[in-house]
Amino acid sequence: MLLSVRNLTSYFFLDEGVLKAVDGVSFDIQENETVALVGESGCGKTIVALSLINLIPAPGRIIAGQVLLSGEDVVTTPKDRLRQIRGGEIGFVFQEPGSSLNPVYTVGHQIAEVLQTHRGLTRKEADKEAVRLLGATGIPDPEKRAKSYPFQLSGGMRQRAAIAMAISTRPKLLIADEPTTALDVTVQAGILDLLEELQQQYGMAILIISHDLGVVAQIAQRVLVMYAGKLIESAHVDALFSSPKHPYAQGLLDSVRLRADRNAPLRGIPGSVPDLLRLPGGCTFHPRCSVSDLSCRTQFPPMLPLAGDRSCACYRVHQ
């Protein structure tokens, strides 16, 4: 097992109260596996990702749980070792490339700096490897682009440069947070193809975070569905898309399937994701659920296994 997450709990302690961004999340990722974490905006997906590298911004912090990378707990590891894990054993592609690319340094310089820090290359070796990595990620004329600043690149090129930086250390796990957001369809397809090629080349696992189920269907092997800080369903991608078990997962897929028929009304999920500072009692989805009953309003259902190596947190499913 490459990554084993157990009861991960990350809260933000605000003046208004405690915001339960991630609440008791558990999952595994095998070597060379691609797993997608999906859900509406505001459900806690990005905080899960940041928790995996112990990089939650203040006033948030991990208050419970384990993040075991090859058996080593990222939550309790010393700071010096944590710096080696971040960028070394776990690569991270942020939702906005501007979050990882410094505007005052050239792209090549930034990649070379990572290579010197984590792989111990000389400056000359690192500069050469940076150009190679830019070329490997599909950036044309990589020698020229290595000398460019981030603002001189298109959105797609900046994303490819961010990926080049993330995979430069040959990480065991690549976390990609909405890597295709705000990109046009052609560029989006190219980024997804690139991730698959790099996975085959370097043998790394990928955790992709997305609200776009089309992206998930193309690249993922297994899907984790998240709602209001909790994991509510886990299944193989084909099983989830053909037969979702949780009413929320069903609603997500229904809202996508109907887009193909322009004459059919769009079936959205009523309501919105609850305020994480003021969560409803019981199952947090019950105010929006058409099949909830009294048991759903009293206690959050446990995540229980189902046939076919899947699990679901829903009283109605298990009944």
Coordinates of C-alpha atoms in Angstrom, one line a residue:
M1 CA 0.0 0.0 0.0
L2 CA 1.5 3.3 -1.0
L3 CA -0.8 5.7 0.9
S4 CA -3.1 4.8 3.7
V5 CA -5.3 7.6 5.2
R6 CA -7.1 6.9 8.4
N7 CA -9.7 9.1 10.2
L8 CA -8.1 12.2 8.8
T9 CA -9.7 15.2 10.6
S10 CA -8.7 18.8 9.7
Y11 CA -10.5 21.8 11.3
F12 CA -10.3 25.6 11.0
F13 CA -10.6 27.4 14.3
L14 CA -12.3 30.7 13.4
D15 CA -13.8 33.5 15.5
E16 CA -17.2 32.4 14.3
G17 CA -16.6 28.8 15.4
V18 CA -15.0 25.5 14.3
L19 CA -15.1 24.8 10.6
K20 CA -15.1 21.1 10.0
A21 CA -13.4 21.0 6.6
V22 CA -12.3 17.4 6.7
D23 CA -14.0 15.1 9.2
G24 CA -12.9 11.5 9.7
V25 CA -11.9 10.7 6.1
S26 CA -10.2 7.3 5.4
F27 CA -9.0 5.8 2.1
D28 CA -6.1 4.0 0.4
I29 CA -4.1 4.5 -2.8
Q30 CA -2.2 1.6 -4.3
E31 CA 1.1 2.0 -6.3
N32 CA 0.5 3.2 -9.9
E33 CA -3.2 3.7 -9.2
T34 CA -5.2 6.8 -10.3
V35 CA -7.8 7.8 -7.7
A36 CA -10.2 10.7 -8.2
L37 CA -11.7 12.8 -5.3
V38 CA -14.9 14.4 -6.4
G39 CA -17.6 16.7 -5.0
E40 CA -19.1 20.1 -5.2
S41 CA -17.0 23.2 -4.5
G42 CA -16.6 23.8 -0.7
C43 CA -16.9 20.1 0.3
G44 CA -13.3 19.9 1.5
K45 CA -11.4 18.2 -1.4
T46 CA -8.5 20.7 -1.5
I47 CA -8.1 20.6 2.3
V48 CA -7.8 16.8 2.1
A49 CA -5.0 17.2 -0.5
L50 CA -3.2 19.8 1.6
S51 CA -3.6 17.6 4.7
L52 CA -1.8 14.8 2.9
I53 CA 1.4 17.0 2.8
N54 CA 0.6 18.6 6.2
L55 CA 0.4 22.0 4.6
I56 CA -2.9 23.4 5.8
P57 CA -2.9 27.2 6.1
A58 CA -3.6 28.8 9.5
P59 CA -5.9 28.9 11.4
G60 CA -6.5 25.3 10.2
R61 CA -4.7 22.2 11.5
I62 CA -4.9 18.4 11.5
I63 CA -6.4 17.4 14.8
A64 CA -6.6 13.7 14.3
G65 CA -5.8 10.8 12.0
Q66 CA -2.9 9.3 10.1
V67 CA -1.5 9.8 6.6
L68 CA 0.8 6.9 6.1
L69 CA 3.1 7.1 3.0
S70 CA 4.8 3.8 2.6
G71 CA 4.2 3.3 6.4
E72 CA 5.6 6.7 7.5
D73 CA 3.1 9.1 9.1
V74 CA 3.2 12.5 7.4
V75 CA 1.2 14.0 10.2
T76 CA 3.8 13.4 13.0
T77 CA 7.0 13.3 11.0
P78 CA 9.7 15.9 11.9
K79 CA 9.8 19.2 9.9
D80 CA 13.1 18.4 8.2
R81 CA 11.8 15.0 7.0
L82 CA 8.5 16.6 6.0
R83 CA 10.3 19.0 3.7
Q84 CA 11.9 16.0 2.0
I85 CA 8.5 14.4 1.5
R86 CA 6.9 17.6 0.1
G87 CA 8.1 17.9 -3.5
G88 CA 10.3 14.8 -3.1
E89 CA 8.1 11.8 -2.5
I90 CA 4.8 13.6 -3.1
G91 CA 4.5 16.0 -6.0
F92 CA 1.7 18.6 -5.9
V93 CA 0.1 20.4 -8.9
F94 CA -2.0 23.3 -7.5
Q95 CA -5.3 24.4 -9.0
E96 CA -3.8 27.7 -10.2
P97 CA -0.2 27.4 -11.6
G98 CA 0.5 30.8 -10.1
S99 CA 0.4 29.2 -6.7
S100 CA 3.5 27.2 -7.4
L101 CA 5.3 29.3 -10.0
N102 CA 7.1 32.3 -8.7
P103 CA 6.6 35.3 -11.1
V104 CA 10.0 36.8 -10.5
Y105 CA 12.1 33.7 -11.6
T106 CA 12.2 32.0 -14.9
V107 CA 10.5 28.6 -15.3
G108 CA 13.7 26.8 -15.9
H109 CA 15.3 28.4 -12.8
Q110 CA 12.5 27.2 -10.6
I111 CA 12.6 23.6 -11.8
A112 CA 16.3 23.5 -11.6
E113 CA 16.2 24.7 -8.0
V114 CA 13.9 21.8 -7.1
L115 CA 16.2 19.4 -8.8
Q116 CA 19.2 20.7 -6.8
T117 CA 17.3 20.5 -3.5
H118 CA 15.7 17.1 -3.9
R119 CA 18.0 15.2 -6.3
G120 CA 21.3 16.8 -5.5
L121 CA 22.1 17.8 -9.1
T122 CA 24.7 20.4 -9.9
R123 CA 23.4 23.7 -11.4
K124 CA 24.5 22.7 -14.9
E125 CA 22.9 19.3 -14.6
A126 CA 19.7 20.8 -13.1
D127 CA 19.4 23.3 -15.9
K128 CA 19.8 20.6 -18.5
E129 CA 17.2 18.3 -16.8
A130 CA 14.8 21.3 -16.5
V131 CA 14.8 21.7 -20.2
R132 CA 14.3 18.0 -20.8
L133 CA 11.4 17.9 -18.4
L134 CA 9.7 20.9 -20.1
G135 CA 10.1 19.1 -23.4
A136 CA 8.8 15.9 -21.9
T137 CA 5.6 17.7 -20.8
G138 CA 4.9 18.8 -24.3
I139 CA 6.1 22.4 -24.2
P140 CA 7.5 23.4 -27.6
D141 CA 11.0 24.9 -27.8
P142 CA 11.8 24.0 -24.2
E143 CA 15.2 25.7 -24.3
K144 CA 13.5 29.0 -25.0
R145 CA 10.6 28.4 -22.5
A146 CA 13.0 27.5 -19.8
K147 CA 14.2 31.2 -19.9
S148 CA 10.7 32.5 -19.9
Y149 CA 8.8 33.9 -16.9
P150 CA 5.4 32.4 -16.0
F151 CA 3.5 35.5 -17.3
Q152 CA 5.1 34.9 -20.7
L153 CA 3.4 31.4 -21.0
S154 CA -0.2 30.5 -21.9
G155 CA -2.4 28.9 -19.3
G156 CA -1.8 25.5 -20.7
M157 CA 1.9 26.0 -20.8
R158 CA 2.0 27.2 -17.2
Q159 CA 0.1 24.1 -16.1
R160 CA 2.5 21.9 -18.0
A161 CA 5.4 23.7 -16.4
A162 CA 3.9 23.2 -13.0
I163 CA 3.5 19.5 -13.8
A164 CA 7.1 19.4 -14.9
M165 CA 8.2 20.8 -11.6
A166 CA 6.0 18.4 -9.6
I167 CA 7.3 15.3 -11.4
S168 CA 11.0 16.5 -11.5
T169 CA 11.8 14.6 -8.3
R170 CA 10.1 11.4 -9.6
P171 CA 7.6 11.3 -6.7
K172 CA 5.8 8.2 -5.5
L173 CA 2.5 10.1 -5.5
L174 CA 1.3 13.1 -7.6
I175 CA -1.6 15.1 -6.3
A176 CA -3.3 17.2 -9.0
D177 CA -5.8 19.7 -7.7
E178 CA -8.2 20.6 -10.5
P179 CA -5.4 20.5 -13.1
T180 CA -7.6 21.3 -16.0
T181 CA -9.8 24.1 -14.6
A182 CA -10.1 27.1 -16.8
L183 CA -8.5 25.4 -19.8
D184 CA -10.3 24.8 -23.1
V185 CA -11.3 21.3 -24.1
T186 CA -8.4 20.7 -26.4
V187 CA -5.8 21.8 -23.8
Q188 CA -7.6 19.9 -21.1
A189 CA -7.4 16.6 -23.1
G190 CA -3.7 17.2 -23.6
I191 CA -3.1 17.7 -19.9
L192 CA -5.0 14.4 -19.0
D193 CA -3.1 12.5 -21.7
L194 CA 0.2 13.9 -20.3
L195 CA -0.6 12.8 -16.8
E196 CA -1.3 9.2 -18.0
E197 CA 1.9 9.2 -20.0
L198 CA 4.0 10.4 -17.1
Q199 CA 2.4 7.8 -14.8
Q200 CA 3.4 5.0 -17.1
Q201 CA 6.9 6.5 -17.5
Y202 CA 7.6 7.1 -13.8
G203 CA 5.3 4.5 -12.2
M204 CA 3.7 6.9 -9.8
A205 CA 0.3 7.0 -8.3
I206 CA -2.0 9.9 -9.0
L207 CA -4.7 11.5 -6.8
I208 CA -6.7 13.9 -9.0
I209 CA -9.1 16.3 -7.4
S210 CA -12.0 17.5 -9.6
H211 CA -15.6 18.5 -9.8
D212 CA -15.6 17.6 -13.5
L213 CA -17.0 14.0 -13.9
G214 CA -15.9 13.9 -17.5
V215 CA -12.3 14.3 -16.4
V216 CA -12.8 11.6 -13.8
A217 CA -14.3 9.2 -16.3
Q218 CA -11.3 9.7 -18.6
I219 CA -8.4 9.2 -16.2
A220 CA -9.4 7.6 -12.9
Q221 CA -9.6 3.9 -11.9
R222 CA -11.4 4.5 -8.6
V223 CA -13.5 7.4 -7.3
L224 CA -14.0 8.8 -3.8
V225 CA -17.1 11.0 -3.4
M226 CA -17.0 13.7 -0.8
Y227 CA -19.7 15.8 0.7
A228 CA -19.5 18.5 3.5
G229 CA -16.1 17.3 4.8
K230 CA -16.9 13.5 4.8
L231 CA -16.4 10.7 2.4
I232 CA -19.7 9.2 1.4
E233 CA -19.0 6.7 -1.3
S234 CA -16.0 4.8 -2.8
A235 CA -16.1 2.7 -5.9
H236 CA -14.4 1.6 -9.1
V237 CA -15.1 4.3 -11.7
D238 CA -17.2 2.0 -14.0
A239 CA -19.3 0.9 -11.0
L240 CA -19.9 4.4 -9.8
F241 CA -20.9 5.7 -13.2
S242 CA -23.2 2.8 -14.0
S243 CA -24.8 2.3 -10.5
P244 CA -24.1 5.0 -7.9
K245 CA -25.3 4.0 -4.4
H246 CA -25.4 7.2 -2.4
P247 CA -28.2 9.7 -3.3
Y248 CA -25.7 12.5 -3.6
A249 CA -23.5 10.5 -6.0
Q250 CA -26.7 9.7 -8.0
G251 CA -27.5 13.4 -8.1
L252 CA -24.1 14.4 -9.4
L253 CA -24.3 11.9 -12.2
D254 CA -27.8 12.8 -13.1
S255 CA -26.9 16.4 -13.5
V256 CA -24.2 15.4 -16.0
R257 CA -26.0 12.8 -18.0
L258 CA -28.8 15.2 -18.9
R259 CA -26.4 17.6 -20.6
A260 CA -26.3 15.4 -23.6
D261 CA -30.0 16.0 -24.3
R262 CA -30.6 19.6 -24.9
N263 CA -34.3 19.2 -24.8
A264 CA -34.4 17.6 -21.4
P265 CA -34.5 19.8 -18.2
L266 CA -31.4 19.9 -16.2
R267 CA -31.8 17.8 -13.0
G268 CA -29.7 19.5 -10.4
I269 CA -29.4 18.7 -6.7
P270 CA -31.8 20.9 -4.7
G271 CA -30.2 23.3 -2.1
S272 CA -26.5 23.8 -1.6
V273 CA -23.6 22.4 0.3
P274 CA -24.2 23.3 4.0
D275 CA -22.2 25.9 5.9
L276 CA -19.3 23.8 7.4
L277 CA -19.6 26.0 10.5
R278 CA -23.3 25.0 11.0
L279 CA -23.7 21.5 9.8
P280 CA -27.1 19.8 10.1
G281 CA -27.4 16.9 12.5
G282 CA -27.3 13.3 11.3
C283 CA -26.4 12.8 7.7
T284 CA -25.3 16.1 6.4
F285 CA -27.0 15.5 3.1
H286 CA -30.4 14.8 4.5
P287 CA -31.8 18.3 4.0
R288 CA -31.2 17.9 0.2
C289 CA -32.1 14.2 0.0
S290 CA -35.4 13.0 -1.4
V291 CA -35.3 9.6 0.3
S292 CA -34.1 10.5 3.8
D293 CA -36.0 9.3 6.9
L294 CA -35.8 9.8 10.7
S295 CA -32.6 7.7 11.1
C296 CA -30.9 10.1 8.6
R297 CA -31.6 13.0 10.9
T298 CA -30.2 11.6 14.1
Q299 CA -26.7 10.2 13.3
F300 CA -24.3 10.2 10.4
P301 CA -24.2 6.8 8.8
P302 CA -21.0 4.8 9.0
M303 CA -19.0 4.0 5.8
L304 CA -19.8 0.3 5.3
P305 CA -18.6 -2.1 2.7
L306 CA -20.7 -3.3 -0.2
A307 CA -20.2 -6.0 -2.8
G308 CA -17.7 -5.3 -5.6
D309 CA -15.0 -3.6 -3.5
R310 CA -17.0 -0.5 -2.8
S311 CA -18.4 1.3 0.3
C312 CA -21.1 3.8 1.0
A313 CA -22.3 5.9 4.0
C314 CA -26.1 5.7 3.6
Y315 CA -28.7 4.1 5.8
R316 CA -31.1 3.5 2.9
V317 CA -28.5 1.7 0.9
H318 CA -27.7 -0.7 3.7
Q319 CA -31.3 -1.2 4.6

